[in-house]
Tab-separated table of C-alpha atoms in Angstrom:
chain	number	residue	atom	x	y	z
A	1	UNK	CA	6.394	18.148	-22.706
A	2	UNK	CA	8.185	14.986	-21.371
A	3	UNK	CA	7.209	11.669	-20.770
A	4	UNK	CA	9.289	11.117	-17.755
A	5	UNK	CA	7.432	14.224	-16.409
A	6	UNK	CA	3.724	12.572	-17.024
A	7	UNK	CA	5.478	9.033	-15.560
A	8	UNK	CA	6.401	10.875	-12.541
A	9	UNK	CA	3.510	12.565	-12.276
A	10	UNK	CA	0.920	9.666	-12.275
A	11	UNK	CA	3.567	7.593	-9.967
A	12	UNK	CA	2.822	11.181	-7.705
A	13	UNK	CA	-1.169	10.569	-7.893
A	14	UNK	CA	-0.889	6.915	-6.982
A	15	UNK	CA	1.720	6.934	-3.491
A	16	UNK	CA	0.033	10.270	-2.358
A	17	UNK	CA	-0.828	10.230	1.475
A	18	UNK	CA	-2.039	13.993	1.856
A	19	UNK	CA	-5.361	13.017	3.199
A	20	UNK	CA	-6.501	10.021	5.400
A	21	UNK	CA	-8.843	9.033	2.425
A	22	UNK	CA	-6.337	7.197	1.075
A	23	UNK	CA	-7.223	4.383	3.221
A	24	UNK	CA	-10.455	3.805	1.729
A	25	UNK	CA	-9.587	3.278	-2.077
A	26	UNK	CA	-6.010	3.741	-4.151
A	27	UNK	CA	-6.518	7.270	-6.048
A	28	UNK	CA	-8.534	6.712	-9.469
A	29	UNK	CA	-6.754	8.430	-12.340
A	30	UNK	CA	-6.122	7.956	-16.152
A	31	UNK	CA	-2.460	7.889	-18.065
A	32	UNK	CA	-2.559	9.790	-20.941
A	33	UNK	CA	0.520	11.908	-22.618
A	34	UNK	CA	-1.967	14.126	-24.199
A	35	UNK	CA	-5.357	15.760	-24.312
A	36	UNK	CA	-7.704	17.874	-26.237
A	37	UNK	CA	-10.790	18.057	-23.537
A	38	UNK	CA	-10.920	17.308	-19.619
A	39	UNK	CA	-13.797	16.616	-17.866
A	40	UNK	CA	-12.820	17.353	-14.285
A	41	UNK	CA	-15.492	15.834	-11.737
A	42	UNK	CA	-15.658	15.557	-7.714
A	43	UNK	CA	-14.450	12.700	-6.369
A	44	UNK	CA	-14.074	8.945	-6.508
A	45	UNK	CA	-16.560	6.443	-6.283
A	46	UNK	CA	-16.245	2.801	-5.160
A	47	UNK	CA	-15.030	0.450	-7.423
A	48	UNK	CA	-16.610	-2.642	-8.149
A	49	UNK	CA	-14.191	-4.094	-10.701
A	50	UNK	CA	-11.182	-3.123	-12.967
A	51	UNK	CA	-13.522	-1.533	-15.110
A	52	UNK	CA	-14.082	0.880	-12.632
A	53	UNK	CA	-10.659	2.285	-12.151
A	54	UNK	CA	-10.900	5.372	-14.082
A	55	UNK	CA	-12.318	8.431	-13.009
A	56	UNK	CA	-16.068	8.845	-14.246
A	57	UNK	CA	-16.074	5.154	-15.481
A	58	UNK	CA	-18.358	4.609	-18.441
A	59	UNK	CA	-19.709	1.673	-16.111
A	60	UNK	CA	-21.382	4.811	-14.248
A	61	UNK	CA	-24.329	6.740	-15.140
A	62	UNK	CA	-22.586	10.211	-15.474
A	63	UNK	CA	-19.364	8.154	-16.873
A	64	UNK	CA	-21.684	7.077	-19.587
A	65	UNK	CA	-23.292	9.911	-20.686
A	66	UNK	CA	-19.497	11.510	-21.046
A	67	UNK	CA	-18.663	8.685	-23.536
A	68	UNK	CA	-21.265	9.350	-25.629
A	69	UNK	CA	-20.718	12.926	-25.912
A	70	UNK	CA	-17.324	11.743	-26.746
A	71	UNK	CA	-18.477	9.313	-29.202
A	72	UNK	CA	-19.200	12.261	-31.292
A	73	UNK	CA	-16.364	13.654	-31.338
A	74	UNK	CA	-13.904	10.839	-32.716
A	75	UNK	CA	-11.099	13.869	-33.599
A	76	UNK	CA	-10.650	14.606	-29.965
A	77	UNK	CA	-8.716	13.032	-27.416
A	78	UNK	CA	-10.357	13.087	-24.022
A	79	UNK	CA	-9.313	12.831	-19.738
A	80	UNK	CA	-11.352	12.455	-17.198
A	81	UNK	CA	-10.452	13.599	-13.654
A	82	UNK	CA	-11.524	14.129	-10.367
A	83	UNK	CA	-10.706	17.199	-8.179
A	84	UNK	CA	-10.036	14.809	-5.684
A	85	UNK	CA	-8.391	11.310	-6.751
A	86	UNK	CA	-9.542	9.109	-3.485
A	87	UNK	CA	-13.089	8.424	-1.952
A	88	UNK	CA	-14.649	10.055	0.863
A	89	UNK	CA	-16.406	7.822	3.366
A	90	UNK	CA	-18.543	8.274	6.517
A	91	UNK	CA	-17.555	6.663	9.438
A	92	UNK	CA	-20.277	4.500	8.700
A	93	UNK	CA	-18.327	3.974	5.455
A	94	UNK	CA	-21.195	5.868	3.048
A	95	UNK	CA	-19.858	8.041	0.471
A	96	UNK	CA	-20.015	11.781	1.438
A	97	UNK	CA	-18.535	15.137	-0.492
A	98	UNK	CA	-15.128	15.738	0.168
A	99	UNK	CA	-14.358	18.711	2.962
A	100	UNK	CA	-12.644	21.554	1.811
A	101	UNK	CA	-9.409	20.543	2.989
A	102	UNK	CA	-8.930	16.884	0.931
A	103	UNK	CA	-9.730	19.371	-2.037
A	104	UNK	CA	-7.152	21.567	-1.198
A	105	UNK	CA	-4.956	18.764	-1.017
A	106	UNK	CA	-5.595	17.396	-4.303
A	107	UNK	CA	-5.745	20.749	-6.084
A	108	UNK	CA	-2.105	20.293	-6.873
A	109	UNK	CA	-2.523	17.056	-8.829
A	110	UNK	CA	-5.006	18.674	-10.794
A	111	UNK	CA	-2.713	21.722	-11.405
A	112	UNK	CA	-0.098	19.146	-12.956
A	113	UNK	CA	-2.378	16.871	-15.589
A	114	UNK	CA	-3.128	20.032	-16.645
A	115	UNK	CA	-0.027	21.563	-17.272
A	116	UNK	CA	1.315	18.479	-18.653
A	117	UNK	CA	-1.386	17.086	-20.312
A	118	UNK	CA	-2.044	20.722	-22.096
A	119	UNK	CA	-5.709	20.376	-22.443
A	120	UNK	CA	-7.412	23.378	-24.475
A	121	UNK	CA	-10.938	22.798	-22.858
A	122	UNK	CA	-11.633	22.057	-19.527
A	123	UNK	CA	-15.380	20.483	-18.046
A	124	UNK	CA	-15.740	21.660	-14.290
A	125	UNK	CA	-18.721	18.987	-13.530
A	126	UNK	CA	-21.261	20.899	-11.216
A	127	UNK	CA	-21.243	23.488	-8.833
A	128	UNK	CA	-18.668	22.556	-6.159
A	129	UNK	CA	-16.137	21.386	-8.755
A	130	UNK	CA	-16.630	24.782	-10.377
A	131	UNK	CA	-16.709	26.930	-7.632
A	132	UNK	CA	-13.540	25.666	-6.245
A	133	UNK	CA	-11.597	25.398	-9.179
A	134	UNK	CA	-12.683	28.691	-10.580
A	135	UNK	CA	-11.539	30.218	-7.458
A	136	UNK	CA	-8.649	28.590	-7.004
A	137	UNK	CA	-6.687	28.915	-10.574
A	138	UNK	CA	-8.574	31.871	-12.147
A	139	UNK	CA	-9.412	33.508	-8.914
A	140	UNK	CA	-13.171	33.931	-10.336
A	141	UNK	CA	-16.010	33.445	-7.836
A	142	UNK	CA	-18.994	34.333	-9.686
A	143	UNK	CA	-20.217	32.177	-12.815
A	144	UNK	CA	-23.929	30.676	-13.669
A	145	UNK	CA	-25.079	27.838	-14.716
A	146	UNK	CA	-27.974	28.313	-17.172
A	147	UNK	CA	-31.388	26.164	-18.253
A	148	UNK	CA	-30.657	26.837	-21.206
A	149	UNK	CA	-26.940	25.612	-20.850
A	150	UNK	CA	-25.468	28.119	-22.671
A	151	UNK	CA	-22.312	28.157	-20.632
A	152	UNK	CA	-19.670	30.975	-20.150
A	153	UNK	CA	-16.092	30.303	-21.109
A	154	UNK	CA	-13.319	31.507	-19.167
A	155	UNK	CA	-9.842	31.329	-20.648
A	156	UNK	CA	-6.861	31.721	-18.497
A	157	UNK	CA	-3.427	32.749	-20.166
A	158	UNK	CA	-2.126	30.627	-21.337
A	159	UNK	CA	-5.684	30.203	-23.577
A	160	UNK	CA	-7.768	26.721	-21.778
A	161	UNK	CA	-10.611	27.357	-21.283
A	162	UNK	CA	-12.541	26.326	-18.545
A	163	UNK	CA	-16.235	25.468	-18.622
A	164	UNK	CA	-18.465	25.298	-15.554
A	165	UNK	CA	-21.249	22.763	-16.385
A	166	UNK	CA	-24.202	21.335	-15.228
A	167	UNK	CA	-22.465	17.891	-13.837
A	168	UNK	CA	-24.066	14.775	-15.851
A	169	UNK	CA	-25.997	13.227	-12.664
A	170	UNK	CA	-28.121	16.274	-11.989
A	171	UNK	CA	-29.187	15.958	-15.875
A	172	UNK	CA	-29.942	12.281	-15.611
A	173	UNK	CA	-32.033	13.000	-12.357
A	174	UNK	CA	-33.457	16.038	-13.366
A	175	UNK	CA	-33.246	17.399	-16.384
A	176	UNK	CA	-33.617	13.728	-18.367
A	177	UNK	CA	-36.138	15.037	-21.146
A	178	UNK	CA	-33.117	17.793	-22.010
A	179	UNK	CA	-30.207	15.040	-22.379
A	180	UNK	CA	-29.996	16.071	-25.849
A	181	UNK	CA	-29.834	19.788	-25.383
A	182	UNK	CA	-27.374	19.418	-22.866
A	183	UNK	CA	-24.934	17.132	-25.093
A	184	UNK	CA	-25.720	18.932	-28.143
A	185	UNK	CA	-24.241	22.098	-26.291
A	186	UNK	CA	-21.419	20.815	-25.015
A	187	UNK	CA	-20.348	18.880	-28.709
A	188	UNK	CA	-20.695	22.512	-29.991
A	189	UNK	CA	-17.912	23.804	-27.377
A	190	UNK	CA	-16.096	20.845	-28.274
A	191	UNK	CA	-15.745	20.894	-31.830
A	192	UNK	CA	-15.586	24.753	-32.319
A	193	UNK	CA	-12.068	23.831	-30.598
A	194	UNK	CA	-9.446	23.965	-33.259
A	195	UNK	CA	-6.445	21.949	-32.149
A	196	UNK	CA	-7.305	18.710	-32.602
A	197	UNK	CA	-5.309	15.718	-30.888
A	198	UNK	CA	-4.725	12.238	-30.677
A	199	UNK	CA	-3.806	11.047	-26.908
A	200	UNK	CA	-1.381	8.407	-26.361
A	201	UNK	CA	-1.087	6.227	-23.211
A	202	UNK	CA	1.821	6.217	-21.195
């Protein structure tokens, strides 16, 4: 691992052009050297303030809910991503899901925090997230996400494991009186992870 690579790499994520998205908002990403645990969620949302520049912002719902699950955890180092870095808009300027072709765009920046960043779990929040990502690096196109959320692991070779989850949102909106459940299952993913980290900032 090199720090010039992870400098180069976030100075990729912020002058990237690929899609015409880019117009609407500069890409939202962390910079981190290392990480134990990513949480890997859609896309961008607008920001409000420079508290908001960071991918699932604790100043959002589903932002917060990942910082407490974090909370407990204080061994771990943490990243939070989107699968794509910029923010979809209407032509009315409303925020929409990104097409399948601004993900395929921004599947490559994903490809590189991870390699660099050498997480050993990976959070795919919700079903597009997982369903494209799945597909995409582990070639894996059928996976559930259970009630219960007892989650299925899939480790690719190089041993991350990536985690489809329910994304935090839907829980908040629908599932509110399981909250607990929910972060109680993920904490026990997280801390039955041995390698234990401490990130530094670029």
């Amino acid at each position: 691992f090199k720090m010039n690579s992870s400098v180069e790499m976030f100075r990729s994520i912020s002058s990237c052009s690929s899609c015409n998205i880019r117009k609407n908002q500069d890409p939202l990403y962390m910079t981190l050297r290392k990480a134990d645990v990513f949480w890997i969620g859609l896309s961008a949302v607008k920001c409000q303030s420079s508290d908001d520049r960071v991918p699932l912002s604790e100043t959002t719902k589903s932002g917060n809910l990942i910082n407490r699950i974090e909370k407990e955890a204080p061994t771990h180092s943490f990243y939070r991503t989107n699968l794509v870095k910029c923010l979809p808009l209407t032509e009315e300027e409303k925020i929409r899901y990104p097409n399948g072709m601004e993900k395929k765009n921004c599947i490559s920046h994903i490809r590189q925090e991870i390699q660099l960043l050498q997480p050993k779990l990976v959070f795919l929040l919700g079903k597009m997230v997982a369903t494209f990502v799945l597909k995409d690096m582990m070639d894996i196109t059928s996976y559930s996400l259970e009630e219960d959320f007892a989650y299925s692991i899939f480790e690719n070779r190089k041993g991350i494991k990536f985690i489809p989850i329910h994304h935090p949102s839907y829980i908040l909106i629908y599932k509110r009186k399981k909250e607990d459940l929910y972060q109680k299952e993920i904490l026990k993913i997280i801390t039955q992870t041995s390698v234990s980290l401490t990130a530094n900032k670029v």
